[in-house]
């Protein structure tokens, strides 16, 4: 047994239990990434970024791939118009994307699996050699018996204050996917939160969670990236802004690499502040960092427009996106 004045909970996340029959037949994303060879037919349950990324890789490696998603739109945290473009490209690639399809159970039949699902009131069956869980992750806290220590926690993690200290037991801190901090569950966020916790443990509570612009990327081909406010959040907040949205498949930067699945949407407030940026296409995963920098440091659209980016890099498109 180890004793300490403080404990930091940083146990990460795990796939959430769906409470369906045959749950034990799921392959997790961790297990998928350890495979030595790819099965012929694969079904991804859930239409988030994990399923889309692994579906793109699998399809390009010639597997037959389906994604079953229960809502109208997959990749719900990304811009709907850009998602529509990416869904179209993903279907062209040969991935069978079934929307409004809720998985109810998995059965083993011989050496393959049957996924039982319901779609628009009808029952459907899908067959595959492997069923991958991409249907959401929750904080990995079950083994810790936190209630004994009076640590309040839910699916999103340990409930923490702005110092990342447990709201119910001041001896406990949490960071990363195991902390309910309100920030997205991503590697850069886990590192940022780890730094805050370390500073507060060493010098007492003085470092607070700040409002940070967190870029996020679905590493499909091409990638889809996002930072800052979505159009729907900006609307809900009653902000006054303009939207610059374009498909850019005919721009030089897309044609040069023969990738016509590309576009962007940038939200700019009336005073010139960039509220959010959403980019689909080649190098979107790099381009989004420029917008993250601008949003985080308050660089206005007008200032960003004046920066001379090297031509013909993808960054040299930024001025045309504002
Ligand atoms: C398939 C997949 C793809 C992802 N892609 C991206 C991406 O492209 N970009 C991005 O930013 N994020 C991505 N993420 C999310 C990212 O991995 C997490 O946000 C990040 O790892 C969180 O860091 P963490 O330190 O909180 O937890 P983790 O990295 O999960 O580390 C937690 C560690 O604690 C260990 N642990 C758990 N329980 C116990 C226990 N009881 N005792 C001791 N040890 C324990 C775990 O085994 C694990 O090693 C992805 C996640 C998945 C699943």
mmCIF file of C-alpha atoms and ligand atoms in Angstrom:
data_model
loop_
_atom_site.group_PDB
_atom_site.id
_atom_site.type_symbol
_atom_site.label_atom_id
_atom_site.label_comp_id
_atom_site.label_asym_id
_atom_site.label_seq_id
_atom_site.Cartn_x
_atom_site.Cartn_y
_atom_site.Cartn_z
ATOM 1 C CA UNK A 1 0.000 0.000 0.000
ATOM 2 C CA UNK A 2 1.203 3.495 -0.861
ATOM 3 C CA UNK A 3 0.199 6.572 1.088
ATOM 4 C CA UNK A 4 0.294 10.163 -0.071
ATOM 5 C CA UNK A 5 -1.063 13.555 0.893
ATOM 6 C CA UNK A 6 -2.628 13.893 -2.549
ATOM 7 C CA UNK A 7 -3.698 11.499 -5.282
ATOM 8 C CA UNK A 8 -4.023 12.330 -8.980
ATOM 9 C CA UNK A 9 -6.520 10.321 -10.969
ATOM 10 C CA UNK A 10 -5.366 10.099 -14.591
ATOM 11 C CA UNK A 11 -6.667 6.691 -15.615
ATOM 12 C CA UNK A 12 -7.974 7.780 -19.020
ATOM 13 C CA UNK A 13 -11.116 6.502 -20.743
ATOM 14 C CA UNK A 14 -12.535 3.208 -22.001
ATOM 15 C CA UNK A 15 -15.323 2.205 -24.416
ATOM 16 C CA UNK A 16 -18.685 2.647 -22.753
ATOM 17 C CA UNK A 17 -20.877 -0.376 -22.076
ATOM 18 C CA UNK A 18 -23.888 -0.405 -24.413
ATOM 19 C CA UNK A 19 -25.891 -2.969 -22.401
ATOM 20 C CA UNK A 20 -26.723 -5.031 -25.475
ATOM 21 C CA UNK A 21 -26.702 -8.782 -25.986
ATOM 22 C CA UNK A 22 -23.370 -10.032 -27.295
ATOM 23 C CA UNK A 23 -21.435 -7.010 -26.013
ATOM 24 C CA UNK A 24 -18.476 -9.340 -25.329
ATOM 25 C CA UNK A 25 -17.960 -9.774 -29.087
ATOM 26 C CA UNK A 26 -16.869 -6.179 -29.567
ATOM 27 C CA UNK A 27 -13.278 -5.495 -30.564
ATOM 28 C CA UNK A 28 -12.050 -2.268 -28.934
ATOM 29 C CA UNK A 29 -10.074 0.356 -30.835
ATOM 30 C CA UNK A 30 -6.977 -0.573 -28.774
ATOM 31 C CA UNK A 31 -7.363 -4.237 -29.828
ATOM 32 C CA UNK A 32 -7.984 -3.191 -33.437
ATOM 33 C CA UNK A 33 -4.723 -1.230 -33.501
ATOM 34 C CA UNK A 34 -2.870 -4.369 -32.311
ATOM 35 C CA UNK A 35 -4.182 -6.633 -35.120
ATOM 36 C CA UNK A 36 -1.601 -8.539 -37.147
ATOM 37 C CA UNK A 37 -3.916 -8.893 -40.123
ATOM 38 C CA UNK A 38 -7.130 -7.262 -41.208
ATOM 39 C CA UNK A 39 -10.396 -9.235 -41.310
ATOM 40 C CA UNK A 40 -12.278 -9.239 -44.612
ATOM 41 C CA UNK A 41 -15.552 -7.730 -43.350
ATOM 42 C CA UNK A 42 -15.580 -5.174 -40.551
ATOM 43 C CA UNK A 43 -18.443 -3.268 -38.935
ATOM 44 C CA UNK A 44 -17.782 -0.157 -36.871
ATOM 45 C CA UNK A 45 -20.542 0.622 -34.402
ATOM 46 C CA UNK A 46 -20.893 4.378 -33.835
ATOM 47 C CA UNK A 47 -20.092 7.176 -36.241
ATOM 48 C CA UNK A 48 -17.516 9.214 -34.331
ATOM 49 C CA UNK A 49 -13.958 10.055 -35.330
ATOM 50 C CA UNK A 50 -12.529 6.729 -34.125
ATOM 51 C CA UNK A 51 -14.840 4.709 -36.409
ATOM 52 C CA UNK A 52 -14.278 7.028 -39.363
ATOM 53 C CA UNK A 53 -10.496 6.994 -39.032
ATOM 54 C CA UNK A 54 -10.293 3.214 -38.713
ATOM 55 C CA UNK A 55 -12.909 2.716 -41.460
ATOM 56 C CA UNK A 56 -10.832 4.805 -43.885
ATOM 57 C CA UNK A 57 -7.674 2.824 -43.099
ATOM 58 C CA UNK A 58 -9.484 -0.533 -43.359
ATOM 59 C CA UNK A 59 -11.226 0.284 -46.621
ATOM 60 C CA UNK A 60 -8.012 1.461 -48.206
ATOM 61 C CA UNK A 61 -6.489 -1.860 -47.129
ATOM 62 C CA UNK A 62 -9.339 -3.548 -49.081
ATOM 63 C CA UNK A 63 -11.606 -4.672 -46.239
ATOM 64 C CA UNK A 64 -15.388 -4.508 -46.713
ATOM 65 C CA UNK A 65 -16.425 -1.858 -44.223
ATOM 66 C CA UNK A 66 -19.690 -0.605 -42.746
ATOM 67 C CA UNK A 67 -20.319 2.108 -40.160
ATOM 68 C CA UNK A 68 -23.587 1.884 -38.227
ATOM 69 C CA UNK A 69 -24.635 5.114 -36.533
ATOM 70 C CA UNK A 70 -27.871 5.744 -34.664
ATOM 71 C CA UNK A 71 -28.277 9.505 -35.301
ATOM 72 C CA UNK A 72 -28.981 11.402 -38.547
ATOM 73 C CA UNK A 73 -25.461 12.669 -38.846
ATOM 74 C CA UNK A 74 -22.109 11.116 -37.954
ATOM 75 C CA UNK A 75 -19.117 13.106 -36.617
ATOM 76 C CA UNK A 76 -21.553 15.204 -34.615
ATOM 77 C CA UNK A 77 -18.891 17.471 -33.123
ATOM 78 C CA UNK A 78 -17.770 18.683 -36.551
ATOM 79 C CA UNK A 79 -19.366 21.149 -38.956
ATOM 80 C CA UNK A 80 -22.425 19.501 -40.606
ATOM 81 C CA UNK A 81 -21.754 20.885 -44.093
ATOM 82 C CA UNK A 82 -18.169 19.647 -44.140
ATOM 83 C CA UNK A 83 -19.261 16.330 -42.625
ATOM 84 C CA UNK A 84 -21.708 15.931 -45.520
ATOM 85 C CA UNK A 85 -18.817 16.305 -47.973
ATOM 86 C CA UNK A 86 -16.693 13.817 -46.045
ATOM 87 C CA UNK A 87 -19.564 11.311 -45.811
ATOM 88 C CA UNK A 88 -20.012 11.505 -49.576
ATOM 89 C CA UNK A 89 -16.285 10.889 -50.096
ATOM 90 C CA UNK A 90 -16.311 8.026 -47.570
ATOM 91 C CA UNK A 91 -19.214 6.378 -49.398
ATOM 92 C CA UNK A 92 -17.405 6.832 -52.742
ATOM 93 C CA UNK A 93 -14.511 4.981 -51.161
ATOM 94 C CA UNK A 94 -16.868 2.046 -50.658
ATOM 95 C CA UNK A 95 -17.655 2.383 -46.950
ATOM 96 C CA UNK A 96 -21.283 1.510 -46.268
ATOM 97 C CA UNK A 97 -22.512 4.235 -43.883
ATOM 98 C CA UNK A 98 -25.868 3.378 -42.328
ATOM 99 C CA UNK A 99 -27.468 6.281 -40.449
ATOM 100 C CA UNK A 100 -30.447 6.194 -38.041
ATOM 101 C CA UNK A 101 -29.394 2.617 -37.344
ATOM 102 C CA UNK A 102 -29.247 1.533 -33.727
ATOM 103 C CA UNK A 103 -27.412 -1.655 -32.822
ATOM 104 C CA UNK A 104 -29.459 -3.872 -30.501
ATOM 105 C CA UNK A 105 -27.291 -6.964 -30.196
ATOM 106 C CA UNK A 106 -24.486 -9.103 -31.608
ATOM 107 C CA UNK A 107 -24.662 -12.856 -32.219
ATOM 108 C CA UNK A 108 -21.943 -15.288 -33.107
ATOM 109 C CA UNK A 109 -22.807 -17.594 -36.029
ATOM 110 C CA UNK A 110 -20.025 -19.993 -36.909
ATOM 111 C CA UNK A 111 -16.893 -17.989 -37.598
ATOM 112 C CA UNK A 112 -18.615 -14.668 -38.168
ATOM 113 C CA UNK A 113 -20.872 -12.249 -36.311
ATOM 114 C CA UNK A 114 -24.353 -10.929 -36.952
ATOM 115 C CA UNK A 115 -25.210 -7.421 -35.800
ATOM 116 C CA UNK A 116 -28.920 -6.976 -35.114
ATOM 117 C CA UNK A 117 -30.021 -3.397 -35.573
ATOM 118 C CA UNK A 118 -33.148 -1.364 -35.911
ATOM 119 C CA UNK A 119 -33.496 1.318 -38.534
ATOM 120 C CA UNK A 120 -36.623 3.462 -39.022
ATOM 121 C CA UNK A 121 -38.731 0.902 -37.149
ATOM 122 C CA UNK A 122 -37.434 -2.057 -39.185
ATOM 123 C CA UNK A 123 -35.135 -4.844 -38.017
ATOM 124 C CA UNK A 124 -31.917 -5.351 -39.981
ATOM 125 C CA UNK A 125 -29.045 -7.804 -39.785
ATOM 126 C CA UNK A 126 -25.467 -7.103 -40.848
ATOM 127 C CA UNK A 127 -22.775 -9.749 -41.114
ATOM 128 C CA UNK A 128 -19.050 -9.281 -40.457
ATOM 129 C CA UNK A 129 -15.882 -10.996 -39.295
ATOM 130 C CA UNK A 130 -15.227 -8.301 -36.710
ATOM 131 C CA UNK A 131 -17.353 -5.725 -34.884
ATOM 132 C CA UNK A 132 -15.444 -2.714 -33.616
ATOM 133 C CA UNK A 133 -16.710 -0.527 -30.769
ATOM 134 C CA UNK A 134 -16.714 3.118 -31.804
ATOM 135 C CA UNK A 135 -19.780 4.057 -29.808
ATOM 136 C CA UNK A 136 -18.377 6.416 -27.235
ATOM 137 C CA UNK A 137 -15.913 6.357 -24.369
ATOM 138 C CA UNK A 138 -16.314 7.071 -20.677
ATOM 139 C CA UNK A 139 -13.866 7.825 -17.895
ATOM 140 C CA UNK A 140 -12.079 4.659 -16.751
ATOM 141 C CA UNK A 141 -12.877 4.849 -13.034
ATOM 142 C CA UNK A 142 -14.754 1.646 -12.182
ATOM 143 C CA UNK A 143 -11.742 -0.133 -10.615
ATOM 144 C CA UNK A 144 -10.967 2.719 -8.238
ATOM 145 C CA UNK A 145 -13.864 2.470 -5.769
ATOM 146 C CA UNK A 146 -13.947 6.256 -5.610
ATOM 147 C CA UNK A 147 -17.097 6.464 -3.516
ATOM 148 C CA UNK A 148 -15.147 5.038 -0.535
ATOM 149 C CA UNK A 149 -12.950 8.131 -0.713
ATOM 150 C CA UNK A 150 -15.970 10.392 -1.183
ATOM 151 C CA UNK A 151 -14.889 11.357 -4.702
ATOM 152 C CA UNK A 152 -17.835 12.396 -6.850
ATOM 153 C CA UNK A 153 -17.626 11.188 -10.436
ATOM 154 C CA UNK A 154 -19.782 10.474 -13.455
ATOM 155 C CA UNK A 155 -19.370 9.167 -17.015
ATOM 156 C CA UNK A 156 -17.330 12.236 -17.956
ATOM 157 C CA UNK A 157 -14.934 11.746 -15.094
ATOM 158 C CA UNK A 158 -14.093 12.998 -11.616
ATOM 159 C CA UNK A 159 -16.023 16.196 -10.841
ATOM 160 C CA UNK A 160 -13.385 18.871 -10.432
ATOM 161 C CA UNK A 161 -13.158 22.590 -9.723
ATOM 162 C CA UNK A 162 -11.159 25.108 -11.766
ATOM 163 C CA UNK A 163 -7.921 23.868 -10.095
ATOM 164 C CA UNK A 164 -8.734 20.328 -11.259
ATOM 165 C CA UNK A 165 -9.250 19.320 -7.630
ATOM 166 C CA UNK A 166 -12.097 16.973 -6.732
ATOM 167 C CA UNK A 167 -15.158 19.003 -5.675
ATOM 168 C CA UNK A 168 -15.866 16.517 -2.879
ATOM 169 C CA UNK A 169 -12.404 15.454 -1.610
ATOM 170 C CA UNK A 170 -9.656 18.126 -1.641
ATOM 171 C CA UNK A 171 -6.898 15.508 -1.383
ATOM 172 C CA UNK A 172 -7.751 14.268 -4.874
ATOM 173 C CA UNK A 173 -7.025 15.858 -8.249
ATOM 174 C CA UNK A 174 -7.815 14.576 -11.735
ATOM 175 C CA UNK A 175 -6.575 15.275 -15.256
ATOM 176 C CA UNK A 176 -7.086 14.129 -18.834
ATOM 177 C CA UNK A 177 -9.858 11.798 -19.939
ATOM 178 C CA UNK A 178 -10.558 10.861 -16.285
ATOM 179 C CA UNK A 179 -11.440 14.466 -15.328
ATOM 180 C CA UNK A 180 -14.798 16.121 -15.933
ATOM 181 C CA UNK A 181 -13.198 19.455 -16.756
ATOM 182 C CA UNK A 182 -15.525 20.508 -19.562
ATOM 183 C CA UNK A 183 -12.712 20.341 -22.135
ATOM 184 C CA UNK A 184 -12.665 17.763 -24.950
ATOM 185 C CA UNK A 185 -10.981 14.442 -24.278
ATOM 186 C CA UNK A 186 -7.810 14.828 -26.328
ATOM 187 C CA UNK A 187 -4.088 14.311 -25.850
ATOM 188 C CA UNK A 188 -3.145 18.012 -25.892
ATOM 189 C CA UNK A 189 -5.835 18.689 -23.277
ATOM 190 C CA UNK A 190 -4.571 15.853 -21.052
ATOM 191 C CA UNK A 191 -1.065 17.345 -21.190
ATOM 192 C CA UNK A 192 -2.376 20.835 -20.448
ATOM 193 C CA UNK A 193 -4.416 19.598 -17.489
ATOM 194 C CA UNK A 194 -1.498 17.501 -16.205
ATOM 195 C CA UNK A 195 0.590 20.696 -16.100
ATOM 196 C CA UNK A 196 -2.083 22.516 -14.096
ATOM 197 C CA UNK A 197 -2.386 19.691 -11.578
ATOM 198 C CA UNK A 198 1.403 19.436 -11.159
ATOM 199 C CA UNK A 199 1.688 23.198 -10.556
ATOM 200 C CA UNK A 200 -1.119 23.142 -7.993
ATOM 201 C CA UNK A 201 0.334 20.152 -6.148
ATOM 202 C CA UNK A 202 3.743 21.788 -5.864
ATOM 203 C CA UNK A 203 2.749 25.360 -4.987
ATOM 204 C CA UNK A 204 -0.830 25.081 -3.743
ATOM 205 C CA UNK A 205 -3.913 25.918 -5.808
ATOM 206 C CA UNK A 206 -2.990 28.869 -8.026
ATOM 207 C CA UNK A 207 -3.287 27.636 -11.618
ATOM 208 C CA UNK A 208 -6.795 27.542 -13.025
ATOM 209 C CA UNK A 209 -8.233 26.030 -16.166
ATOM 210 C CA UNK A 210 -8.320 28.845 -18.711
ATOM 211 C CA UNK A 211 -10.537 29.201 -21.719
ATOM 212 C CA UNK A 212 -8.409 27.580 -24.436
ATOM 213 C CA UNK A 213 -8.997 27.038 -28.136
ATOM 214 C CA UNK A 214 -8.717 23.279 -28.627
ATOM 215 C CA UNK A 215 -8.186 22.097 -32.209
ATOM 216 C CA UNK A 216 -9.549 18.667 -32.995
ATOM 217 C CA UNK A 217 -9.028 16.485 -36.055
ATOM 218 C CA UNK A 218 -10.656 13.432 -37.579
ATOM 219 C CA UNK A 219 -7.685 11.807 -39.317
ATOM 220 C CA UNK A 220 -9.611 10.535 -42.300
ATOM 221 C CA UNK A 221 -8.255 10.979 -45.821
ATOM 222 C CA UNK A 222 -8.634 13.872 -46.299
ATOM 223 C CA UNK A 223 -8.685 15.040 -42.670
ATOM 224 C CA UNK A 224 -11.466 17.120 -41.127
ATOM 225 C CA UNK A 225 -10.444 19.678 -38.501
ATOM 226 C CA UNK A 226 -12.128 22.152 -36.244
ATOM 227 C CA UNK A 227 -11.343 24.786 -33.630
ATOM 228 C CA UNK A 228 -13.442 27.314 -31.740
ATOM 229 C CA UNK A 229 -17.177 27.786 -32.025
ATOM 230 C CA UNK A 230 -19.459 25.841 -34.315
ATOM 231 C CA UNK A 231 -22.075 27.759 -36.280
ATOM 232 C CA UNK A 232 -24.848 26.386 -34.050
ATOM 233 C CA UNK A 233 -23.083 27.454 -30.818
ATOM 234 C CA UNK A 234 -22.388 30.933 -32.205
ATOM 235 C CA UNK A 235 -26.098 31.206 -33.060
ATOM 236 C CA UNK A 236 -27.163 29.967 -29.608
ATOM 237 C CA UNK A 237 -24.897 32.542 -27.989
ATOM 238 C CA UNK A 238 -26.600 35.291 -30.009
ATOM 239 C CA UNK A 239 -23.286 36.459 -31.485
ATOM 240 C CA UNK A 240 -23.221 38.742 -34.522
ATOM 241 C CA UNK A 241 -20.931 37.202 -37.074
ATOM 242 C CA UNK A 242 -20.472 36.430 -40.730
ATOM 243 C CA UNK A 243 -19.775 32.997 -42.166
ATOM 244 C CA UNK A 244 -17.373 32.306 -45.004
ATOM 245 C CA UNK A 245 -18.103 28.836 -46.311
ATOM 246 C CA UNK A 246 -16.802 27.426 -49.572
ATOM 247 C CA UNK A 247 -16.059 24.128 -51.225
ATOM 248 C CA UNK A 248 -12.468 24.286 -52.412
ATOM 249 C CA UNK A 249 -12.106 21.200 -54.594
ATOM 250 C CA UNK A 250 -11.261 23.470 -57.555
ATOM 251 C CA UNK A 251 -8.655 25.531 -55.692
ATOM 252 C CA UNK A 252 -5.084 25.060 -56.836
ATOM 253 C CA UNK A 253 -4.041 23.590 -53.468
ATOM 254 C CA UNK A 254 -6.621 20.792 -53.868
ATOM 255 C CA UNK A 255 -6.110 20.198 -57.582
ATOM 256 C CA UNK A 256 -2.345 19.985 -57.127
ATOM 257 C CA UNK A 257 -2.811 16.846 -54.989
ATOM 258 C CA UNK A 258 -5.892 15.611 -56.887
ATOM 259 C CA UNK A 259 -8.167 15.863 -53.840
ATOM 260 C CA UNK A 260 -11.521 17.417 -54.625
ATOM 261 C CA UNK A 261 -13.048 16.651 -51.211
ATOM 262 C CA UNK A 262 -12.190 19.902 -49.518
ATOM 263 C CA UNK A 263 -13.848 22.956 -48.066
ATOM 264 C CA UNK A 264 -13.868 25.304 -45.122
ATOM 265 C CA UNK A 265 -16.154 27.376 -42.950
ATOM 266 C CA UNK A 266 -14.855 30.300 -40.913
ATOM 267 C CA UNK A 267 -16.981 32.329 -38.483
ATOM 268 C CA UNK A 268 -15.892 35.943 -37.979
ATOM 269 C CA UNK A 269 -17.492 38.239 -35.443
ATOM 270 C CA UNK A 270 -18.502 41.767 -36.496
ATOM 271 C CA UNK A 271 -15.441 43.229 -34.737
ATOM 272 C CA UNK A 272 -13.116 40.946 -36.720
ATOM 273 C CA UNK A 273 -12.541 38.302 -34.024
ATOM 274 C CA UNK A 274 -12.310 34.786 -35.436
ATOM 275 C CA UNK A 275 -14.865 32.686 -33.564
ATOM 276 C CA UNK A 276 -14.392 29.316 -35.193
ATOM 277 C CA UNK A 277 -12.698 27.599 -38.115
ATOM 278 C CA UNK A 278 -13.616 24.298 -39.749
ATOM 279 C CA UNK A 279 -11.455 22.859 -42.491
ATOM 280 C CA UNK A 280 -11.732 19.737 -44.645
ATOM 281 C CA UNK A 281 -9.087 18.704 -47.127
ATOM 282 C CA UNK A 282 -5.405 18.059 -47.635
ATOM 283 C CA UNK A 283 -3.327 19.372 -44.706
ATOM 284 C CA UNK A 284 -6.435 20.494 -42.797
ATOM 285 C CA UNK A 285 -4.793 18.925 -39.741
ATOM 286 C CA UNK A 286 -1.901 21.407 -39.997
ATOM 287 C CA UNK A 287 -3.936 24.369 -41.213
ATOM 288 C CA UNK A 288 -6.211 24.236 -38.162
ATOM 289 C CA UNK A 289 -3.262 25.084 -35.903
ATOM 290 C CA UNK A 290 -2.956 28.501 -37.551
ATOM 291 C CA UNK A 291 -6.592 29.214 -36.692
ATOM 292 C CA UNK A 292 -6.081 27.841 -33.165
ATOM 293 C CA UNK A 293 -3.167 30.245 -32.726
ATOM 294 C CA UNK A 294 -5.226 33.190 -34.039
ATOM 295 C CA UNK A 295 -8.241 32.402 -31.839
ATOM 296 C CA UNK A 296 -6.163 31.765 -28.708
ATOM 297 C CA UNK A 297 -4.038 34.883 -29.079
ATOM 298 C CA UNK A 298 -6.825 37.172 -30.321
ATOM 299 C CA UNK A 299 -5.296 37.795 -33.770
ATOM 300 C CA UNK A 300 -8.095 39.321 -35.844
ATOM 301 C CA UNK A 301 -9.155 38.153 -39.292
ATOM 302 C CA UNK A 302 -7.760 41.393 -40.800
ATOM 303 C CA UNK A 303 -4.340 40.872 -39.199
ATOM 304 C CA UNK A 304 -4.197 37.209 -40.170
ATOM 305 C CA UNK A 305 -5.077 38.165 -43.726
ATOM 306 C CA UNK A 306 -2.009 40.348 -43.962
ATOM 307 C CA UNK A 307 0.476 37.634 -43.033
ATOM 308 C CA UNK A 308 2.499 36.389 -45.984
ATOM 309 C CA UNK A 309 2.505 32.626 -45.854
ATOM 310 C CA UNK A 310 4.921 30.759 -48.110
ATOM 311 C CA UNK A 311 3.392 29.940 -51.486
ATOM 312 C CA UNK A 312 2.245 27.360 -52.536
ATOM 313 C CA UNK A 313 1.703 25.883 -49.059
ATOM 314 C CA UNK A 314 -1.826 25.215 -47.838
ATOM 315 C CA UNK A 315 -1.366 28.041 -45.319
ATOM 316 C CA UNK A 316 -1.218 30.464 -48.233
ATOM 317 C CA UNK A 317 -4.961 29.747 -48.669
ATOM 318 C CA UNK A 318 -5.729 31.226 -45.242
ATOM 319 C CA UNK A 319 -6.153 34.809 -46.513
ATOM 320 C CA UNK A 320 -8.800 33.582 -48.981
ATOM 321 C CA UNK A 321 -10.687 31.859 -46.168
ATOM 322 C CA UNK A 322 -11.261 35.041 -44.146
HETATM 323 C C1 LIG B 1 -8.562 5.131 -31.098
HETATM 324 C C2 LIG B 1 -8.286 6.469 -30.464
HETATM 325 C C3 LIG B 1 -7.754 7.472 -31.229
HETATM 326 C C4 LIG B 1 -7.480 8.713 -30.659
HETATM 327 N N1 LIG B 1 -6.965 9.681 -31.455
HETATM 328 C C5 LIG B 1 -6.648 10.870 -30.909
HETATM 329 C C6 LIG B 1 -6.048 11.871 -31.709
HETATM 330 O O1 LIG B 1 -5.819 11.695 -32.905
HETATM 331 N N2 LIG B 1 -5.726 13.042 -31.113
HETATM 332 C C7 LIG B 1 -5.957 13.281 -29.788
HETATM 333 O O2 LIG B 1 -5.631 14.359 -29.297
HETATM 334 N N3 LIG B 1 -6.556 12.337 -29.016
HETATM 335 C C8 LIG B 1 -6.893 11.152 -29.546
HETATM 336 N N4 LIG B 1 -7.475 10.196 -28.757
HETATM 337 C C9 LIG B 1 -7.764 10.524 -27.343
HETATM 338 C C10 LIG B 1 -6.502 10.440 -26.516
HETATM 339 O O3 LIG B 1 -5.938 9.149 -26.674
HETATM 340 C C11 LIG B 1 -6.816 10.709 -25.040
HETATM 341 O O4 LIG B 1 -7.494 11.931 -24.924
HETATM 342 C C12 LIG B 1 -5.551 10.762 -24.212
HETATM 343 O O5 LIG B 1 -4.821 9.552 -24.314
HETATM 344 C C13 LIG B 1 -5.906 11.018 -22.738
HETATM 345 O O6 LIG B 1 -4.749 10.933 -21.968
HETATM 346 P P1 LIG B 1 -4.858 10.426 -20.470
HETATM 347 O O7 LIG B 1 -3.465 10.519 -19.924
HETATM 348 O O8 LIG B 1 -5.951 11.125 -19.760
HETATM 349 O O9 LIG B 1 -5.326 8.896 -20.557
HETATM 350 P P2 LIG B 1 -4.601 7.637 -21.252
HETATM 351 O O10 LIG B 1 -3.662 8.042 -22.310
HETATM 352 O O11 LIG B 1 -5.719 6.715 -21.600
HETATM 353 O O12 LIG B 1 -3.730 7.023 -20.068
HETATM 354 C C14 LIG B 1 -4.346 6.451 -18.931
HETATM 355 C C15 LIG B 1 -3.495 5.296 -18.440
HETATM 356 O O13 LIG B 1 -3.963 4.865 -17.168
HETATM 357 C C16 LIG B 1 -3.960 3.445 -17.119
HETATM 358 N N5 LIG B 1 -4.923 2.988 -16.079
HETATM 359 C C17 LIG B 1 -6.277 2.903 -16.182
HETATM 360 N N6 LIG B 1 -6.823 2.427 -15.033
HETATM 361 C C18 LIG B 1 -5.796 2.216 -14.193
HETATM 362 C C19 LIG B 1 -5.691 1.728 -12.857
HETATM 363 N N7 LIG B 1 -6.785 1.359 -12.171
HETATM 364 N N8 LIG B 1 -4.473 1.648 -12.309
HETATM 365 C C20 LIG B 1 -3.358 2.022 -12.989
HETATM 366 N N9 LIG B 1 -3.378 2.483 -14.269
HETATM 367 C C21 LIG B 1 -4.572 2.567 -14.860
HETATM 368 C C22 LIG B 1 -4.384 3.063 -18.509
HETATM 369 O O14 LIG B 1 -4.015 1.731 -18.798
HETATM 370 C C23 LIG B 1 -3.605 4.072 -19.358
HETATM 371 O O15 LIG B 1 -2.319 3.607 -19.650
HETATM 372 C C24 LIG B 1 -7.759 8.951 -29.289
HETATM 373 C C25 LIG B 1 -8.301 7.933 -28.507
HETATM 374 C C26 LIG B 1 -8.570 6.705 -29.083
HETATM 375 C C27 LIG B 1 -9.173 5.618 -28.235
#
